[in-house]
Coordinates of C-alpha atoms in Angstrom, one line a residue:
M294 CA 0.0 0.0 0.0
A295 CA 2.9 2.4 0.8
F296 CA 4.4 1.8 -2.6
A297 CA 1.1 2.3 -4.3
I298 CA 0.8 5.7 -2.6
V299 CA 4.4 6.6 -3.6
A300 CA 3.8 5.3 -7.2
L301 CA 0.6 7.4 -7.4
V302 CA 2.4 10.6 -6.3
V303 CA 5.5 10.0 -8.5
G304 CA 3.3 9.1 -11.5
G305 CA 1.3 12.2 -11.1
F306 CA 4.3 14.5 -11.0
L307 CA 6.0 12.7 -13.9
A308 CA 2.8 13.1 -16.0
L309 CA 2.8 16.8 -15.2
A310 CA 6.5 17.3 -16.0
T311 CA 6.5 15.3 -19.3
V312 CA 3.3 16.7 -20.8
G313 CA 3.8 18.1 -24.3
G314 CA 4.6 21.8 -24.9
E315 CA 7.5 24.1 -24.3
K316 CA 9.2 23.6 -20.9
P317 CA 10.3 26.7 -19.1
T318 CA 13.7 26.5 -17.3
L319 CA 14.2 27.5 -13.8
L320 CA 16.1 30.6 -14.9
S321 CA 13.2 31.7 -17.0
I322 CA 10.9 32.0 -14.0
G323 CA 13.7 33.2 -11.7
P324 CA 12.4 36.7 -10.9
Y325 CA 8.8 35.6 -10.5
L326 CA 9.9 32.6 -8.4
W327 CA 12.0 34.7 -6.0
R328 CA 9.1 37.1 -5.6
I329 CA 6.5 34.5 -4.7
L330 CA 9.0 32.5 -2.7
A331 CA 10.0 35.5 -0.6
F332 CA 6.3 36.4 0.0
S333 CA 5.5 32.8 0.9
I334 CA 8.3 32.6 3.5
I335 CA 7.7 36.1 5.0
Q336 CA 3.9 35.7 5.4
A337 CA 4.3 32.2 6.8
A338 CA 7.1 33.3 9.2
L339 CA 5.1 36.3 10.4
S340 CA 1.9 34.3 10.8
T341 CA 3.7 31.6 12.7
I342 CA 5.4 34.0 15.1
L343 CA 2.2 35.9 15.8
S344 CA 0.1 32.8 16.2
L345 CA 2.7 31.2 18.6
V346 CA 2.9 34.4 20.6
L347 CA -0.9 34.9 21.0
G348 CA -1.6 31.1 21.4
T349 CA 1.1 30.6 24.0
A350 CA 0.0 33.7 26.0
L351 CA -3.6 32.5 25.9
A352 CA -2.6 29.0 27.0
L353 CA -0.6 30.3 30.0
A354 CA -3.4 32.7 31.0
L355 CA -6.0 29.9 30.8
A356 CA -3.7 27.5 32.7
R357 CA -3.3 30.0 35.5
R358 CA -6.9 31.3 35.8
R359 CA -10.3 29.8 36.7
F360 CA -13.3 32.1 36.1
P361 CA -16.9 31.7 35.0
A362 CA -16.4 32.4 31.3
R363 CA -13.5 30.0 31.0
D364 CA -15.5 27.1 29.5
M365 CA -17.0 29.5 27.0
I366 CA -13.5 30.7 25.9
L367 CA -12.4 27.1 25.6
A368 CA -15.4 26.3 23.5
L369 CA -14.7 29.3 21.3
L370 CA -11.1 28.1 20.8
G371 CA -12.4 24.7 19.8
T372 CA -14.8 26.2 17.3
T373 CA -12.2 28.2 15.5
M374 CA -10.0 25.1 15.2
V375 CA -12.6 23.5 12.8
I376 CA -13.4 26.5 10.8
P377 CA -12.5 25.9 7.1
T378 CA -10.2 28.4 5.5
I379 CA -12.7 29.7 3.1
V380 CA -15.1 30.4 6.0
A381 CA -12.3 32.3 7.7
V382 CA -11.9 34.4 4.6
F383 CA -15.6 35.4 4.9
A384 CA -15.1 36.2 8.6
V385 CA -12.3 38.6 7.8
F386 CA -14.4 40.3 5.1
A387 CA -17.4 40.5 7.5
V388 CA -15.3 42.2 10.3
Y389 CA -12.5 44.1 8.6
G390 CA -13.9 44.6 5.0
R391 CA -15.0 48.0 3.7
S392 CA -18.6 47.2 4.7
G393 CA -17.6 45.2 7.8
W394 CA -18.2 45.7 11.5
M395 CA -14.8 47.5 12.0
A396 CA -15.5 49.9 9.2
D397 CA -18.9 50.8 10.6
M398 CA -17.4 51.4 14.1
V399 CA -14.5 53.6 12.9
S400 CA -16.9 55.6 10.7
L401 CA -19.0 56.4 13.8
L402 CA -15.9 57.8 15.4
G403 CA -15.3 60.1 12.5
W404 CA -12.4 58.3 10.9
K405 CA -12.9 58.4 7.1
D406 CA -9.7 56.7 6.0
S407 CA -10.4 53.3 4.5
F408 CA -8.5 50.2 5.8
S409 CA -7.6 47.7 3.1
I410 CA -7.5 44.1 4.3
F411 CA -5.9 42.9 1.1
G412 CA -2.2 41.8 1.2
Y413 CA -0.4 41.2 4.5
P414 CA -3.1 42.6 6.9
G415 CA -5.9 40.2 5.8
I416 CA -3.6 37.2 5.3
L417 CA -2.1 37.6 8.8
I418 CA -5.5 38.2 10.4
A419 CA -6.9 35.1 8.9
H420 CA -3.9 32.9 9.7
I421 CA -3.7 34.1 13.3
F422 CA -7.5 33.6 13.6
L423 CA -7.1 29.9 12.5
N424 CA -3.8 29.0 14.1
A425 CA -3.6 30.9 17.4
P426 CA -6.6 29.0 19.0
F427 CA -5.0 25.8 17.7
V428 CA -1.7 26.6 19.4
A429 CA -3.5 27.6 22.6
R430 CA -5.6 24.4 22.8
I431 CA -2.7 22.1 22.0
L432 CA -0.4 23.8 24.7
L433 CA -3.1 23.9 27.4
D434 CA -3.3 20.2 27.8
P435 CA 0.4 19.6 28.7
L436 CA 0.4 22.7 30.8
N437 CA -2.5 21.3 32.8
F438 CA -0.7 17.9 33.3
V439 CA 2.4 19.1 35.1
P440 CA 2.5 16.8 38.1
A441 CA 1.0 18.0 41.4
E442 CA 4.1 17.3 43.3
H443 CA 6.0 19.8 41.2
W444 CA 3.6 22.5 42.2
R445 CA 3.9 21.5 45.9
L446 CA 7.6 21.8 45.7
A447 CA 7.4 25.2 44.0
S448 CA 5.1 26.4 46.8
A449 CA 7.4 25.0 49.5
F450 CA 10.5 26.6 48.0
G451 CA 8.7 29.9 47.4
F452 CA 9.3 30.1 43.7
T453 CA 8.7 33.5 42.1
P454 CA 6.6 33.7 38.9
A455 CA 9.8 33.9 36.8
Q456 CA 11.2 30.7 38.5
I457 CA 7.9 28.9 38.0
F458 CA 8.0 29.8 34.3
R459 CA 11.6 28.7 33.9
H460 CA 11.4 25.4 35.8
L461 CA 7.8 24.3 35.2
D462 CA 6.2 26.0 32.2
W463 CA 9.2 26.4 29.9
P464 CA 10.1 22.6 29.8
V465 CA 6.5 22.0 28.6
L466 CA 6.7 24.8 26.0
H467 CA 10.2 23.8 24.9
A468 CA 8.9 20.2 24.2
E469 CA 5.8 21.3 22.3
L470 CA 6.6 24.6 20.5
P471 CA 9.1 23.2 17.9
G472 CA 6.6 20.8 16.5
L473 CA 3.8 23.3 16.6
A474 CA 5.9 26.0 14.9
G475 CA 6.8 23.6 12.1
L476 CA 3.3 22.6 11.6
V477 CA 1.9 26.1 11.6
F478 CA 4.6 27.3 9.3
L479 CA 3.9 24.5 6.9
L480 CA 0.2 25.2 6.9
C481 CA 0.7 29.0 6.3
F482 CA 3.4 28.3 3.7
K483 CA 1.0 26.2 1.7
S484 CA -1.9 28.5 2.3
F485 CA -4.2 28.7 -0.8
A486 CA -7.8 30.0 -0.2
I487 CA -6.7 32.7 2.2
V488 CA -4.0 34.1 -0.1
L489 CA -6.2 33.6 -3.2
A490 CA -9.0 35.7 -1.7
L491 CA -7.1 38.2 0.4
G492 CA -3.7 38.5 -1.4
G493 CA -4.9 41.4 -3.5
G494 CA -3.0 40.5 -6.7
P495 CA -0.2 38.5 -8.4
S496 CA 2.4 40.2 -6.2
R497 CA 0.9 38.6 -3.2
S498 CA 0.9 34.9 -4.1
T499 CA 2.2 31.8 -2.4
L500 CA 3.7 28.9 -4.3
E501 CA 0.4 27.1 -3.9
V502 CA -1.5 29.9 -5.5
A503 CA 1.1 30.3 -8.3
I504 CA 0.8 26.6 -9.1
Y505 CA -3.0 27.0 -9.3
E506 CA -2.7 30.0 -11.6
A507 CA -0.2 28.2 -13.8
L508 CA -2.6 25.3 -14.2
K509 CA -6.0 27.0 -14.2
I510 CA -5.3 30.3 -15.9
D511 CA -2.1 30.0 -18.0
L512 CA -2.2 26.2 -18.7
D513 CA 1.6 26.3 -18.3
F514 CA 2.3 22.8 -17.1
G515 CA 6.1 23.2 -17.2
R516 CA 6.0 26.2 -14.9
A517 CA 3.6 24.4 -12.6
A518 CA 6.0 21.4 -12.5
W519 CA 9.0 23.5 -11.5
L520 CA 7.1 25.4 -8.8
S521 CA 5.7 22.1 -7.5
L522 CA 9.2 20.6 -7.3
I523 CA 10.5 23.6 -5.4
Q524 CA 7.6 23.6 -3.0
L525 CA 8.0 19.8 -2.5
V526 CA 11.6 20.1 -1.6
I527 CA 11.0 22.9 0.9
C528 CA 8.0 21.2 2.5
L529 CA 9.7 17.8 2.7
T530 CA 12.6 19.4 4.5
L531 CA 10.1 21.1 6.9
T532 CA 8.2 17.8 7.3
G533 CA 11.4 16.0 8.2
L534 CA 12.2 18.6 10.9
L535 CA 8.6 18.4 12.1
T536 CA 8.7 14.7 12.4
W537 CA 12.0 14.9 14.4
A538 CA 10.6 17.6 16.6
L539 CA 7.4 15.7 17.4
K540 CA 9.5 12.8 18.7
R541 CA 10.7 14.7 21.7
P542 CA 9.9 12.8 24.9
P543 CA 7.1 14.1 27.1
T544 CA 8.0 16.2 30.1
S545 CA 6.1 14.0 32.5
H546 CA 4.2 10.8 32.6
T547 CA 2.1 11.5 35.7
V548 CA -1.2 13.3 35.9
R549 CA -1.6 16.6 37.7
G550 CA -4.1 16.8 40.5
L551 CA -6.5 19.7 41.0
I552 CA -4.1 22.1 42.7
R553 CA -3.9 25.9 42.5
R554 CA -0.8 27.3 40.8
P555 CA 1.3 29.4 43.2
D556 CA 1.8 32.1 40.6
A557 CA -2.0 32.5 40.2
R558 CA -2.0 35.0 43.1
D559 CA 0.7 37.3 41.7
G560 CA -0.8 40.7 41.0
R561 CA 1.3 41.5 37.9
L562 CA 0.3 38.2 36.3
I563 CA -3.3 38.8 37.1
I564 CA -3.1 42.1 35.1
L565 CA -1.1 40.4 32.3
D566 CA -3.5 37.5 32.0
T567 CA -6.5 39.8 32.0
V568 CA -5.0 41.9 29.2
V569 CA -4.2 38.7 27.2
L570 CA -7.6 37.2 27.6
V571 CA -9.4 40.4 26.8
A572 CA -7.2 41.0 23.7
G573 CA -7.5 37.4 22.5
T574 CA -11.3 37.4 23.0
L575 CA -11.7 40.8 21.2
F576 CA -9.7 39.5 18.3
I577 CA -11.2 36.0 18.0
A578 CA -14.8 36.5 19.1
P579 CA -15.9 39.0 16.4
L580 CA -14.5 36.8 13.7
A581 CA -16.2 33.7 15.1
L582 CA -19.4 35.5 15.9
S583 CA -19.6 37.1 12.4
L584 CA -20.8 33.8 11.2
L585 CA -23.9 34.1 13.3
S586 CA -25.1 36.9 11.0
G587 CA -26.0 34.3 8.5
L588 CA -28.6 32.7 10.8
S589 CA -31.3 34.9 9.5
H590 CA -30.4 34.3 5.8
I591 CA -30.3 30.5 5.8
A592 CA -33.8 30.2 4.5
N593 CA -32.9 32.5 1.6
V594 CA -30.0 30.3 0.3
I595 CA -31.7 26.9 0.5
D596 CA -32.5 26.2 -3.1
A597 CA -31.7 23.6 -5.7
D598 CA -28.0 24.7 -6.1
F599 CA -27.5 24.7 -2.3
L600 CA -29.0 21.2 -2.0
Q601 CA -26.9 19.9 -4.9
A602 CA -23.7 21.4 -3.4
F603 CA -24.6 20.0 0.1
I604 CA -25.2 16.5 -1.3
T605 CA -22.0 16.6 -3.4
S606 CA -20.0 17.8 -0.4
I607 CA -21.3 15.0 1.8
V608 CA -20.7 12.3 -0.7
I609 CA -17.1 13.5 -1.4
A610 CA -16.5 13.8 2.4
V611 CA -17.7 10.2 3.0
V612 CA -15.6 8.7 0.2
A613 CA -12.6 10.8 1.2
A614 CA -12.9 9.7 4.8
A615 CA -13.2 6.0 3.7
I616 CA -10.0 6.4 1.6
A617 CA -8.1 8.1 4.3
C618 CA -9.0 5.6 7.1
I619 CA -8.5 2.5 4.9
L620 CA -5.1 3.7 3.7
A621 CA -4.1 4.8 7.2
L622 CA -5.1 1.5 8.6
A623 CA -3.0 -0.4 6.0
L624 CA 0.0 1.8 6.6
A625 CA -0.3 1.5 10.4
S626 CA -0.6 -2.3 10.1
A627 CA 2.5 -2.5 8.0
A628 CA 4.4 -0.3 10.4
R629 CA 3.3 -2.4 13.3
R630 CA 4.4 -5.6 11.6
W631 CA 7.8 -4.3 10.7
R632 CA 8.4 -2.8 14.2
I633 CA 7.1 -5.6 16.4
V634 CA 7.0 -8.8 14.4
L635 CA 9.9 -8.4 12.0
R636 CA 12.0 -6.3 14.4
S637 CA 13.0 -3.7 11.7
P638 CA 12.4 -0.3 13.2
R639 CA 14.0 1.5 10.3
I640 CA 11.5 0.2 7.8
A641 CA 8.7 0.9 10.3
A642 CA 10.0 4.5 10.5
F643 CA 9.5 4.8 6.7
Y644 CA 5.8 3.9 7.1
D645 CA 5.5 6.3 10.0
F646 CA 7.1 9.1 7.9
L647 CA 5.1 8.5 4.7
P648 CA 1.8 10.0 6.0
N649 CA 3.6 13.2 7.0
T650 CA 5.2 13.5 3.6
L651 CA 1.7 13.8 2.1
L652 CA 1.4 17.2 3.9
A653 CA 4.3 18.3 1.7
V654 CA 2.9 17.3 -1.6
P655 CA 1.5 20.2 -3.7
P656 CA -2.1 19.0 -4.2
F657 CA -2.8 21.1 -7.4
A658 CA 0.3 19.7 -9.1
L659 CA -0.5 16.1 -8.2
T660 CA -4.1 16.5 -9.2
A661 CA -3.1 18.0 -12.6
G662 CA -0.7 15.2 -13.2
L663 CA -3.3 12.5 -12.3
F664 CA -5.8 14.3 -14.5
L665 CA -3.4 14.2 -17.4
M666 CA -3.0 10.4 -16.8
A667 CA -6.7 9.7 -16.4
R668 CA -8.0 11.8 -19.3
R669 CA -6.7 9.1 -21.7
L670 CA -8.8 6.4 -19.9
A671 CA -12.0 8.3 -19.0
D672 CA -14.2 11.2 -19.9
P673 CA -12.3 14.4 -18.8
S674 CA -15.6 16.0 -17.6
S675 CA -16.1 13.2 -15.0
I676 CA -12.6 12.9 -13.7
G677 CA -13.0 15.7 -11.2
I678 CA -15.6 13.9 -9.2
V679 CA -13.1 11.0 -8.8
L680 CA -10.0 13.1 -8.1
L681 CA -11.7 15.3 -5.5
P682 CA -12.4 12.6 -2.9
L683 CA -9.1 10.9 -3.7
M684 CA -7.0 14.0 -3.1
N685 CA -9.0 15.0 0.0
G686 CA -8.6 11.4 1.3
L687 CA -4.8 11.6 0.8
A688 CA -4.7 14.9 2.6
A689 CA -6.5 13.4 5.6
I690 CA -4.2 10.3 5.9
P691 CA -1.7 12.0 8.4
F692 CA -4.6 12.8 10.8
A693 CA -6.2 9.4 10.5
Y694 CA -2.8 7.7 10.9
R695 CA -2.1 9.4 14.2
S696 CA -5.4 8.1 15.6
L697 CA -5.0 4.5 14.4
A698 CA -1.3 3.7 14.6
P699 CA -0.9 3.9 18.4
R700 CA -3.9 1.6 19.0
L701 CA -2.6 -1.0 16.6
L702 CA 0.7 -1.0 18.5
T703 CA -1.2 -1.4 21.8
T704 CA -3.2 -4.4 20.6
E705 CA -0.1 -6.1 19.2
E706 CA 1.9 -5.6 22.4
R707 CA -1.1 -6.9 24.5
Y708 CA -2.4 -9.8 22.4
G709 CA 0.0 -10.3 19.5
R710 CA 1.8 -13.4 20.9
V711 CA -1.5 -15.0 21.9
A712 CA -2.9 -14.4 18.4
A713 CA 0.2 -15.9 16.8
S714 CA 0.1 -19.0 19.0
L715 CA -3.5 -19.5 18.0
G716 CA -2.8 -19.0 14.3
I717 CA -5.1 -15.9 14.1
T718 CA -3.9 -13.8 11.1
G719 CA -5.2 -11.5 8.4
L720 CA -8.9 -10.4 8.5
K721 CA -9.6 -12.6 11.5
K722 CA -6.8 -10.9 13.5
L723 CA -8.3 -7.5 12.5
T724 CA -11.9 -8.4 13.6
I725 CA -11.1 -10.4 16.7
M726 CA -8.0 -8.8 18.2
D727 CA -7.8 -5.2 16.7
W728 CA -11.3 -4.0 16.1
P729 CA -12.6 -3.9 19.7
L730 CA -9.8 -1.4 20.6
L731 CA -9.8 0.2 17.2
K732 CA -13.4 0.9 16.5
R733 CA -13.6 4.2 18.5
P734 CA -10.4 5.8 17.1
F735 CA -11.5 4.6 13.6
G736 CA -14.8 6.4 14.0
A737 CA -13.0 9.5 15.4
A738 CA -10.6 9.4 12.4
F739 CA -13.5 8.9 10.0
A740 CA -15.5 11.9 11.4
L741 CA -12.4 14.1 11.4
A742 CA -11.5 13.2 7.8
M743 CA -15.1 14.0 6.8
A744 CA -14.9 17.4 8.6
L745 CA -11.6 18.2 6.8
S746 CA -13.0 17.2 3.4
F747 CA -16.4 18.8 3.8
G748 CA -15.0 22.3 4.4
D749 CA -12.0 22.1 2.0
F750 CA -11.6 24.7 -0.7
G751 CA -8.7 23.4 -2.6
I752 CA -9.0 20.9 -5.5
I753 CA -12.6 22.0 -6.1
A754 CA -11.1 25.3 -7.3
L755 CA -9.7 23.5 -10.3
F756 CA -12.8 21.5 -11.2
G757 CA -15.6 23.6 -9.7
G758 CA -18.4 24.8 -12.1
Q759 CA -22.0 24.3 -13.0
E760 CA -21.6 20.5 -13.2
L761 CA -19.5 20.1 -10.0
I762 CA -20.1 22.4 -7.1
T763 CA -19.6 22.0 -3.3
L764 CA -20.6 24.3 -0.4
P765 CA -17.1 25.8 -0.1
Y766 CA -17.1 26.6 -3.8
L767 CA -20.6 28.1 -3.6
L768 CA -19.4 30.2 -0.7
F769 CA -16.4 31.4 -2.8
E770 CA -18.7 32.3 -5.7
N771 CA -20.9 34.4 -3.3
L772 CA -17.9 36.2 -1.9
G773 CA -16.6 37.0 -5.4
A774 CA -20.0 38.5 -6.2
Y775 CA -20.1 40.4 -2.9
R776 CA -23.3 38.7 -1.8
L777 CA -22.2 38.7 1.8
D778 CA -25.6 37.8 3.3
E779 CA -25.8 34.6 1.3
A780 CA -22.1 33.9 2.0
S781 CA -22.7 34.3 5.7
A782 CA -25.5 31.7 5.7
I783 CA -23.5 29.2 3.7
G784 CA -20.4 29.8 5.9
L785 CA -22.5 29.2 9.1
F786 CA -23.9 26.0 7.6
I787 CA -20.4 24.7 6.7
V788 CA -19.1 25.5 10.2
L789 CA -22.1 23.8 11.9
V790 CA -21.6 20.6 10.0
A791 CA -17.8 20.7 10.4
F792 CA -18.2 21.4 14.2
L793 CA -20.6 18.5 14.6
L794 CA -18.2 16.1 12.9
A795 CA -15.3 17.4 14.9
Y796 CA -17.4 17.1 18.1
V797 CA -18.2 13.5 17.2
S798 CA -14.5 12.9 16.5
G799 CA -13.5 14.4 19.9
R800 CA -16.1 12.4 21.8
L801 CA -15.0 9.1 20.2
S802 CA -11.3 10.0 20.7
H803 CA -11.7 10.4 24.5
A804 CA -14.4 7.8 25.1
G805 CA -13.5 4.7 27.1
D806 CA -12.9 1.5 25.3

């Protein structure tokens, strides 16, 4: 299965690189390449730094404080984590656009100068809105699991807030931040929908947008192949560093009891945490709440096109989730076999690394290559409906793999020798030994993969049209026509479905076996 995935990716890129026509050299796209590469790196670096700063500050403030609205803030952070990028684009328009909330507020104050969200401002706002809550939520769990005895020792020795941060908080942050920084940078570096809608022109393009423009607008497959190769090399390097960073050992294996942090009583930290929580809420809440404006317009958008787009999105999401979970299960089973049964950790590490490499693959280039291969075998007008769930499924494999692989290792360590002695192998081993412990994480992975596919505005940008339309594509069309009321209703519906799927995934992930 691993070699089939590798062959699919390699075959797609080779088809794109060898298609007929004049091939541009790297030098011929040099100035254009350096411009978009510089913008991709700068916006991703700024987005990562700002997201980490705000997310870390929010996590520390929430770890130190207990207050009535804390659960509401945690729910708000969880909601923003599942908002699709195209919906985040609408939220930025609704709050910071020329006819948005912010423009109305400043006009009441007599400020007539217009604020343009296109370019760096809009891109950074959208990326921080999506990634800072993600960083805060990920960091909050390990901060809350510092062992209780550490806090008792800190109280006994009279640690100052600076000493508490150095000896208790910083080890946790030091273990978690490298992996988070790499992941956030990779997501922002490959950003497509946000940059496409808020970039403001060709001078504000990432490599992902440039590949899309080369394929969709210019039909320049040679340039797309070069850009894809460059992005693949950069992202594979980042993915390798990310995989290494995520293998850092945890700071503790014990569970923290319900004990009050000694630094929670410090007056300066009370003021700092209050400022951070207020600033974070004022930044995140309007963008999240802007989606509620579509509540009164939902009835106006439910028509034949909306129902068609909804059914198409659901079907694609189900097929993509099935592809992701089946392939992830096959890879995890192979990794388990090589690691435990055949005692070959290096080959097992290849299977562990392969899902992460799919994060580095430029989806537009791979889709175009597969399209060029498939158009000789099938009707080109029907290829999109096949490639959409396939590409969304491949993109969701890393997330499904992280849910399934640890459980398969657990079942093999517990029951592997007994199953081998009884001659239980293959499908019987899966159903008898693995499935009882695997069914909940499999369901969680399936629901999460559906959520990721349902709200994705990526490959549909290549194939979307009258014959093939999804809800994210319908939302993008309404944004392009400045029909913000309809866009708000569609965005709210997408978020509700994605949040429901993410909620089911979370409940299954944390449910007892």
